[in-house]
Amino acid sequence: MGVKVGVLALQGDVAEHIAAFREALADRSGSSVAAVRRAEDLAGLDALAIPGGESTTISRLIGKNGLYEPLSEFEGGVFATCAGMVLISDRVDDPRVRPLSRIPMHVARNAFGRQVDSREAMLEVAGLAEPFRAIFIRAPVATDVGPGVEVLARIPEGIVAVRSGRHMAFAFHPELGGDLRLHRMFLEGLGV
Amino acid sequence: MKLEELRFGTELIKRGFASMQKGGVIMDVVNAEQAELAEEAGAVAVMALERVPADIRAAGGVARMADPQKIVEIIDAVSIPVMGKARIGHFVEAQILEALGVDMVDESEVLTPADEQFHIDKAGFGVPFVCGARNLGEALRRINEGAAMIRTKGEAGTGNVVEAVRHMRAIMGGIRALKGLSSQELVDCARDIEAPVELVIECAQRGRLPVVNFSAGGIATPADAALMMQLGADGVFVGSGIFKSTNPEATARAIVEAVNHYDDAKVIAEVSKGLGDAMKGLDVHLLREDEVLQTRGR
């Protein structure tokens, strides 16, 4: 059966998320990947990706576009990267971001410093046989997670990959770099 | 995590940083107070400057990198990325900006060029660069030097969008014109536009530039910003347009929303109401040759 994925298209690397999910779903007929800009675009979706971008900007646009309630109540799985990880949490170290409270965890923004401190690293991720080339760009980290949240990867700065029910969140960018193993892990977890 | 596998400043990281700015508005600011206003209004990044381009024009003389003290004040004031401008070819100003912790360097024609033959060798830096371009050849030469982001030059500090439109049409049209060309014809085209043939082939295959392409130079209203988005920009830089308007806060918010809803005229109409006067603006045809900024660095 096909999987219907939406990508929150308010700001950030939306096109990269759409391209990555299209590739990951290329062999599943009846699947679709589309941009989500309004509440009605969420209807019938099995999953939603929240992209990287500026979490303060995206949070503001979520409010302005009347998307806060619909996103808090969205029933499918959420695949969140970087700014998405900040938005999907329930506690953020910055009052300008209003988190969607989908995964109980505390997230710190820009935990690595300036852009020159952004990095690529080979990362051990629970559930993957081989390390994953993780691309951290002004990335956040989770500093603690609530009950029921599985930590998939951790580095000295903090927690950088988690799973909670059908939701997954990453401090890095699996949508860049062409390795789709984490997309496949997420899609399998949806149980569609 | 294997520490020996850590890599900084790779092409993927630099271009990835630029991708995270897409769909956003990058605002020129000259102090911490303006930077906070920009962040509050929903800017994805700020450009830290000594003066906005309209004031650089008015002041005349040699325009250089901003005072590091000013840049640090702005970095400390906001959580969004901070960019800084270096003169074309002035790689030491770029080294200083990188050392200050600026997140992206704009090698900018708005400042007085320091080198009339060479641009900065950007590939050697850990910090990503954005560069201006007027056409496909300029854009690809800058990407070949290591630029992670392109912005159309427009004509900065005029509040007149006509040059930004001209340059965006030239770049998008230049890419469309590659469609259907044979490999022999692409080599010929690369020679014509003085660009590396591999980059011309990549544009032909992808139907777009290999990096993010923003618009800059003359955007003064929400409608201007939406116009550039509809013409194919991935996002916009707004320089003098915000803090030279009568109501900077409302103008900043309105431009952010117009970029977000660039294809929805009802929303753009709504956010454009009652903003007061936009910056006065200049007729680019009345500029003397030495007042034109876009011809600097080709």
XYZ file of C-alpha atoms in Angstrom:
490
model
C 0.000 0.000 0.000
C 1.181 3.520 -0.774
C 2.218 6.048 1.856
C 1.048 9.659 1.797
C 3.723 12.025 3.104
C 3.469 15.794 3.540
C 6.359 18.217 4.055
C 5.678 21.359 6.096
C 6.486 24.059 3.538
C 6.708 27.315 5.502
C 10.485 27.864 5.336
C 13.662 25.792 5.066
C 14.932 22.858 2.999
C 11.485 21.728 1.869
C 12.523 20.637 -1.649
C 15.288 18.398 -0.247
C 12.773 16.639 2.043
C 10.325 16.143 -0.811
C 13.079 14.720 -3.049
C 14.368 12.359 -0.340
C 10.904 10.948 0.496
C 10.069 10.588 -3.215
C 13.217 8.531 -3.662
C 12.560 6.452 -0.535
C 9.017 5.717 -1.774
C 9.887 5.211 -5.450
C 9.144 1.473 -5.293
C 5.821 1.800 -3.415
C 3.017 2.465 -5.854
C 0.172 4.705 -4.739
C 2.546 6.816 -2.606
C 2.635 10.592 -2.726
C 4.794 13.384 -1.310
C 3.369 16.913 -1.233
C 3.990 20.308 0.344
C 1.820 21.265 3.348
C 1.077 24.979 3.678
C -2.465 25.011 5.044
C -4.351 22.978 7.658
C -6.470 21.266 4.982
C -3.300 19.909 3.332
C -2.856 17.614 6.362
C -6.034 15.620 5.636
C -5.366 11.982 4.759
C -1.598 12.099 5.340
C 0.152 9.117 6.947
C 3.220 11.171 7.806
C 4.549 14.710 7.975
C 8.141 15.906 7.657
C 9.133 19.085 9.487
C 12.234 20.395 7.686
C 15.380 22.190 8.697
C 15.326 25.982 8.610
C 15.143 28.671 11.271
C 12.994 27.397 14.144
C 12.065 30.931 15.291
C 10.851 31.821 11.775
C 8.955 28.544 11.247
C 7.354 28.774 14.705
C 6.142 32.285 13.935
C 4.722 31.193 10.584
C 2.979 28.185 12.171
C 1.147 30.640 14.437
C 0.411 33.145 11.654
C -0.996 30.447 9.356
C -3.290 28.904 11.975
C -1.316 25.645 11.930
C -0.494 25.283 15.623
C -3.591 23.289 16.624
C -3.727 21.148 13.448
C -0.049 20.209 13.812
C -0.448 19.436 17.541
C -3.332 17.130 16.716
C -1.930 15.535 13.533
C -2.407 11.778 13.893
C 0.263 10.444 11.522
C 3.953 9.980 12.202
C 6.264 13.009 12.206
C 9.795 12.994 10.751
C 11.578 16.067 12.114
C 15.087 17.325 11.314
C 17.115 20.134 12.906
C 14.627 23.045 13.310
C 11.946 20.333 13.113
C 13.479 18.644 16.179
C 13.173 21.932 18.069
C 9.539 22.348 16.997
C 8.400 18.793 17.770
C 9.738 18.885 21.367
C 7.797 19.996 24.426
C 10.443 22.261 25.991
C 12.846 24.674 24.235
C 15.541 26.933 25.685
C 14.126 29.890 23.707
C 10.802 31.594 24.460
C 10.457 32.712 20.831
C 9.717 29.111 19.817
C 6.366 27.604 20.761
C 6.969 23.827 20.601
C 4.304 21.451 19.271
C 4.779 19.025 22.222
C 4.727 15.854 20.143
C 7.840 14.281 21.758
C 8.564 14.850 25.468
C 12.118 16.199 25.461
C 14.033 19.381 26.230
C 15.882 20.850 23.244
C 18.654 23.439 23.162
C 18.964 25.471 19.938
C 22.348 26.054 18.219
C 24.116 23.698 20.615
C 27.297 23.599 18.519
C 28.058 27.327 18.231
C 28.533 29.272 15.003
C 28.276 28.003 11.406
C 32.039 27.247 11.249
C 31.413 24.701 14.036
C 28.856 22.882 11.861
C 30.218 19.444 10.976
C 29.868 16.080 9.316
C 30.439 13.030 11.513
C 30.131 9.266 11.178
C 27.470 8.466 13.735
C 26.427 5.161 15.315
C 22.612 5.044 15.206
C 20.661 2.312 17.040
C 19.025 0.032 14.492
C 21.532 0.737 11.690
C 24.248 -1.844 10.943
C 26.732 0.722 9.608
C 27.448 4.293 10.819
C 25.464 7.163 9.277
C 27.147 10.265 7.816
C 25.342 12.892 9.875
C 25.386 16.507 8.691
C 24.980 18.954 11.579
C 24.222 22.560 10.547
C 23.840 24.999 13.463
C 22.219 21.987 15.045
C 20.207 21.639 18.251
C 20.534 18.769 20.761
C 18.083 17.199 23.191
C 19.367 17.573 26.734
C 16.885 15.164 28.322
C 14.023 13.001 27.117
C 10.790 11.945 28.801
C 9.461 8.401 29.405
C 8.870 6.293 26.316
C 11.367 8.203 24.176
C 14.054 5.964 22.708
C 17.487 7.552 22.236
C 18.913 6.379 18.904
C 22.125 8.394 18.863
C 24.132 10.531 21.237
C 27.313 12.609 20.897
C 29.302 14.507 23.577
C 27.069 17.607 23.086
C 23.842 15.679 23.721
C 21.139 13.487 22.197
C 20.874 13.813 18.410
C 18.369 11.141 17.294
C 15.205 9.888 19.025
C 12.118 7.793 18.328
C 8.809 8.118 20.156
C 5.984 5.956 18.859
C 5.737 6.699 15.144
C 7.661 9.969 15.453
C 11.374 10.376 14.807
C 13.532 13.470 15.323
C 17.115 14.193 14.280
C 19.451 17.085 15.104
C 21.189 16.447 11.766
C 19.926 16.280 8.161
C 19.164 12.789 6.776
C 17.502 14.558 3.811
C 20.923 15.821 2.635
C 23.671 13.471 1.537
C 21.652 10.746 -0.190
C 21.607 8.039 2.542
C 17.933 7.073 3.013
C 18.248 4.384 5.710
C 16.641 6.583 8.363
C 13.777 7.467 6.004
C 13.182 3.737 5.458
C 13.309 3.048 9.210
C 10.694 5.789 9.723
C 8.442 4.527 6.902
C 8.556 0.962 8.282
C 7.576 2.276 11.710
C 4.418 3.887 10.315
C 2.801 0.454 9.870
C 0.938 1.560 6.731
C 30.991 8.892 16.897
C 34.514 8.592 15.552
C 36.263 11.867 16.255
C 38.787 11.354 13.449
C 35.807 11.290 11.084
C 34.714 14.819 12.029
C 34.753 17.166 9.056
C 34.127 20.907 9.071
C 33.373 23.357 6.268
C 32.621 20.760 3.571
C 30.713 21.709 0.432
C 27.678 19.814 1.763
C 27.722 21.768 5.044
C 28.176 25.133 3.317
C 25.486 24.550 0.699
C 23.284 22.907 3.332
C 23.473 26.062 5.456
C 22.264 28.072 2.458
C 19.413 25.597 1.884
C 18.150 26.161 5.428
C 17.605 29.844 4.534
C 15.187 29.033 1.690
C 11.778 30.657 1.748
C 13.178 33.265 4.108
C 13.981 36.967 4.317
C 17.500 38.152 5.212
C 17.476 41.712 6.537
C 20.219 44.374 6.620
C 20.733 45.764 10.133
C 23.179 48.304 11.550
C 22.834 47.733 15.297
C 21.614 45.276 17.962
C 18.227 46.965 18.244
C 17.483 46.578 14.527
C 18.751 42.974 14.631
C 16.299 42.143 17.432
C 13.459 43.777 15.507
C 14.359 41.717 12.420
C 14.463 38.459 14.382
C 11.155 39.275 16.060
C 9.593 39.974 12.644
C 10.588 36.519 11.386
C 13.853 37.122 9.481
C 15.838 33.902 8.861
C 19.131 35.795 9.162
C 20.503 39.326 9.419
C 23.270 41.079 7.496
C 25.386 43.090 9.937
C 26.460 46.402 8.412
C 27.997 49.738 9.297
C 25.430 51.476 7.056
C 22.593 50.235 4.837
C 23.348 50.527 1.084
C 21.264 53.714 0.640
C 23.462 55.416 3.242
C 26.641 53.951 1.723
C 25.583 55.621 -1.546
C 24.896 58.910 0.224
C 28.173 58.844 2.171
C 30.433 58.147 -0.826
C 34.137 57.440 -0.295
C 35.526 53.938 0.229
C 33.033 51.501 1.746
C 34.701 48.757 3.828
C 33.826 45.852 6.125
C 31.894 46.984 9.224
C 33.616 47.613 12.573
C 34.138 44.193 14.248
C 32.757 45.677 17.475
C 29.453 46.348 15.708
C 29.339 42.843 14.219
C 29.955 41.248 17.616
C 27.156 43.337 19.179
C 24.767 42.064 16.522
C 25.954 38.442 16.890
C 25.325 38.696 20.630
C 21.840 40.171 20.166
C 20.187 37.423 18.079
C 19.939 33.633 17.805
C 19.421 33.542 14.026
C 22.473 33.457 11.704
C 24.453 36.666 11.221
C 26.093 37.467 7.882
C 28.733 40.104 7.182
C 30.006 41.831 4.041
C 33.596 41.757 2.807
C 34.916 43.752 -0.157
C 35.290 41.837 -3.437
C 38.708 40.171 -3.388
C 39.476 41.260 0.204
C 40.215 37.860 1.673
C 41.580 39.321 4.901
C 38.250 41.042 5.650
C 36.683 37.608 5.028
C 39.193 35.965 7.391
C 38.287 38.547 10.052
C 34.551 37.945 9.579
C 35.119 34.185 9.888
C 37.185 34.706 13.053
C 34.393 36.853 14.549
C 31.966 33.936 14.129
C 29.915 35.319 11.255
C 27.787 32.478 9.801
C 28.079 33.519 6.138
C 30.270 36.068 4.327
C 28.782 38.204 1.544
C 31.518 39.103 -0.934
C 29.661 42.219 -1.931
C 29.711 44.785 -4.721
C 28.004 47.181 -2.285
C 31.430 47.727 -0.726
C 34.308 49.215 -2.730
C 36.178 46.364 -4.482
C 39.659 45.565 -3.165
C 40.731 43.514 -6.190
C 39.670 44.275 -9.747
C 40.924 40.960 -11.157
C 40.233 38.232 -8.610
C 37.386 37.362 -6.285
C 38.152 35.660 -2.970
C 39.171 31.991 -3.243
C 36.144 30.918 -1.248
C 36.704 27.155 -1.374
C 39.569 27.533 1.092
C 37.328 28.941 3.862
C 35.314 27.044 6.477
C 32.626 29.732 6.495
C 30.176 29.662 3.551
C 29.978 32.588 1.102
C 27.185 34.302 -0.812
C 28.056 36.313 -3.936
C 26.136 38.610 -6.256
C 25.529 37.807 -9.928
C 23.819 39.488 -12.873
C 23.639 36.527 -15.225
C 24.306 32.792 -15.453
C 27.982 33.176 -16.342
C 28.704 35.362 -13.290
C 26.745 33.007 -11.034
C 28.664 29.935 -12.224
C 32.047 31.675 -11.955
C 31.261 32.520 -8.336
C 30.089 28.956 -7.614
C 33.302 27.660 -9.185
C 35.263 29.853 -6.738
C 33.349 28.222 -3.872
C 30.221 30.361 -3.313
C 27.557 28.308 -1.483
C 24.784 30.739 -2.345
C 24.078 33.221 -5.136
C 22.027 36.385 -4.943
C 21.041 38.519 -7.881
C 22.853 41.830 -7.553
C 20.038 44.169 -8.501
C 21.070 47.757 -7.774
C 21.509 48.051 -4.011
C 20.308 51.098 -2.107
C 17.919 52.304 -4.813
C 14.612 50.844 -3.590
C 14.010 50.149 -7.271
C 13.361 46.512 -8.126
C 13.990 46.812 -11.872
C 17.600 45.600 -11.815
C 16.802 42.670 -9.491
C 14.124 41.622 -11.988
C 16.524 41.984 -14.917
C 19.148 39.801 -13.198
C 16.710 37.124 -12.011
C 15.225 36.866 -15.514
C 18.745 36.647 -16.988
C 19.728 33.771 -14.670
C 16.467 31.815 -14.946
C 16.272 32.426 -18.707
C 19.914 31.441 -19.076
C 19.172 28.087 -17.425
C 16.011 27.534 -19.498
C 18.013 28.209 -22.662
C 20.273 25.226 -21.837
C 17.374 22.802 -22.092
C 17.618 20.459 -25.052
C 21.175 21.493 -26.022
C 23.539 18.727 -27.117
C 26.732 18.164 -25.123
C 28.678 19.874 -27.914
C 26.384 22.896 -27.727
C 26.748 23.031 -23.922
C 30.529 23.234 -24.300
C 30.043 26.070 -26.768
C 27.639 27.835 -24.418
C 30.087 27.479 -21.501
C 32.712 29.224 -23.644
C 30.265 31.991 -24.526
C 29.247 32.755 -20.957
C 32.789 32.175 -19.627
C 31.740 29.499 -17.144
C 33.134 26.029 -16.326
C 31.558 23.433 -18.598
C 30.831 20.961 -15.739
C 28.707 23.588 -13.991
C 26.860 24.430 -17.213
C 26.090 20.712 -17.692
C 24.911 20.440 -14.066
C 22.520 23.402 -14.561
C 21.207 21.849 -17.783
C 20.535 18.529 -16.029
C 18.936 19.977 -12.882
C 17.142 22.901 -14.507
C 18.432 25.186 -11.770
C 21.654 26.521 -10.228
C 23.615 23.974 -8.151
C 23.214 26.284 -5.114
C 20.425 28.351 -3.553
C 19.609 31.558 -5.463
C 18.215 34.540 -3.539
C 17.217 37.940 -4.858
C 18.687 41.255 -3.682
C 19.204 44.872 -4.659
C 16.144 47.104 -4.715
C 13.382 45.184 -2.905
C 11.319 47.757 -0.981
C 7.765 46.402 -0.585
C 5.967 43.092 0.134
C 4.879 43.084 -3.516
C 8.501 43.454 -4.678
C 9.499 40.478 -2.507
C 6.641 38.302 -3.834
C 7.507 39.357 -7.401
C 11.044 38.039 -6.995
C 9.743 34.781 -5.478
C 7.331 34.283 -8.384
C 10.229 34.880 -10.791
C 12.043 31.952 -9.169
C 14.041 33.305 -6.203
C 14.576 30.878 -3.290
C 14.314 33.786 -0.832
C 15.119 37.503 -0.596
C 17.610 39.923 0.913
C 16.080 43.233 1.923
C 18.602 45.968 2.503
C 17.593 49.576 2.823
C 13.914 48.708 2.153
C 13.069 47.991 5.783
C 14.891 50.540 7.888
C 14.456 53.340 5.319
C 10.650 52.899 5.359
C 8.457 54.949 7.705
C 7.366 51.858 9.657
C 10.250 49.326 9.738
C 8.575 46.856 12.101
C 5.362 46.549 10.071
C 7.288 46.501 6.787
C 9.593 43.721 8.049
C 6.661 41.552 9.172
C 4.749 42.188 5.955
C 7.703 41.224 3.748
C 8.196 37.968 5.706
C 4.537 37.079 5.131
C 4.591 38.114 1.495
C 7.538 35.748 0.893
C 5.738 32.941 2.735
C 2.547 33.472 0.669
C 4.207 34.757 -2.510
C 1.619 33.109 -4.768
C -1.440 34.266 -2.791
C -2.377 37.813 -3.843
C -5.100 38.086 -1.175
C -2.568 37.611 1.612
C -0.088 40.008 -0.011
C -2.861 42.598 -0.377
C -3.807 42.192 3.276
C -0.258 42.521 4.647
C 0.473 45.504 2.358
C -2.295 47.653 3.879
C -1.339 50.826 5.737
C 2.418 50.289 5.860
C 3.114 53.993 5.340
C 5.716 55.203 2.867
C 8.228 52.766 1.434
C 11.761 54.113 0.983
C 11.817 56.920 -1.563
C 13.980 55.194 -4.135
C 16.085 56.207 -7.115
C 15.697 55.970 -10.868
C 18.578 53.692 -11.853
C 18.767 55.346 -15.282
C 19.777 58.623 -13.638
C 22.767 57.104 -11.802
C 26.188 58.209 -13.042
C 28.406 55.392 -14.271
C 30.548 55.574 -11.115
C 27.416 55.309 -8.935
C 26.371 51.950 -10.402
C 27.312 49.115 -8.026
C 26.282 46.055 -10.050
C 29.154 46.332 -12.548
C 31.719 45.771 -9.784
C 33.234 42.256 -9.985
C 32.212 40.284 -13.058
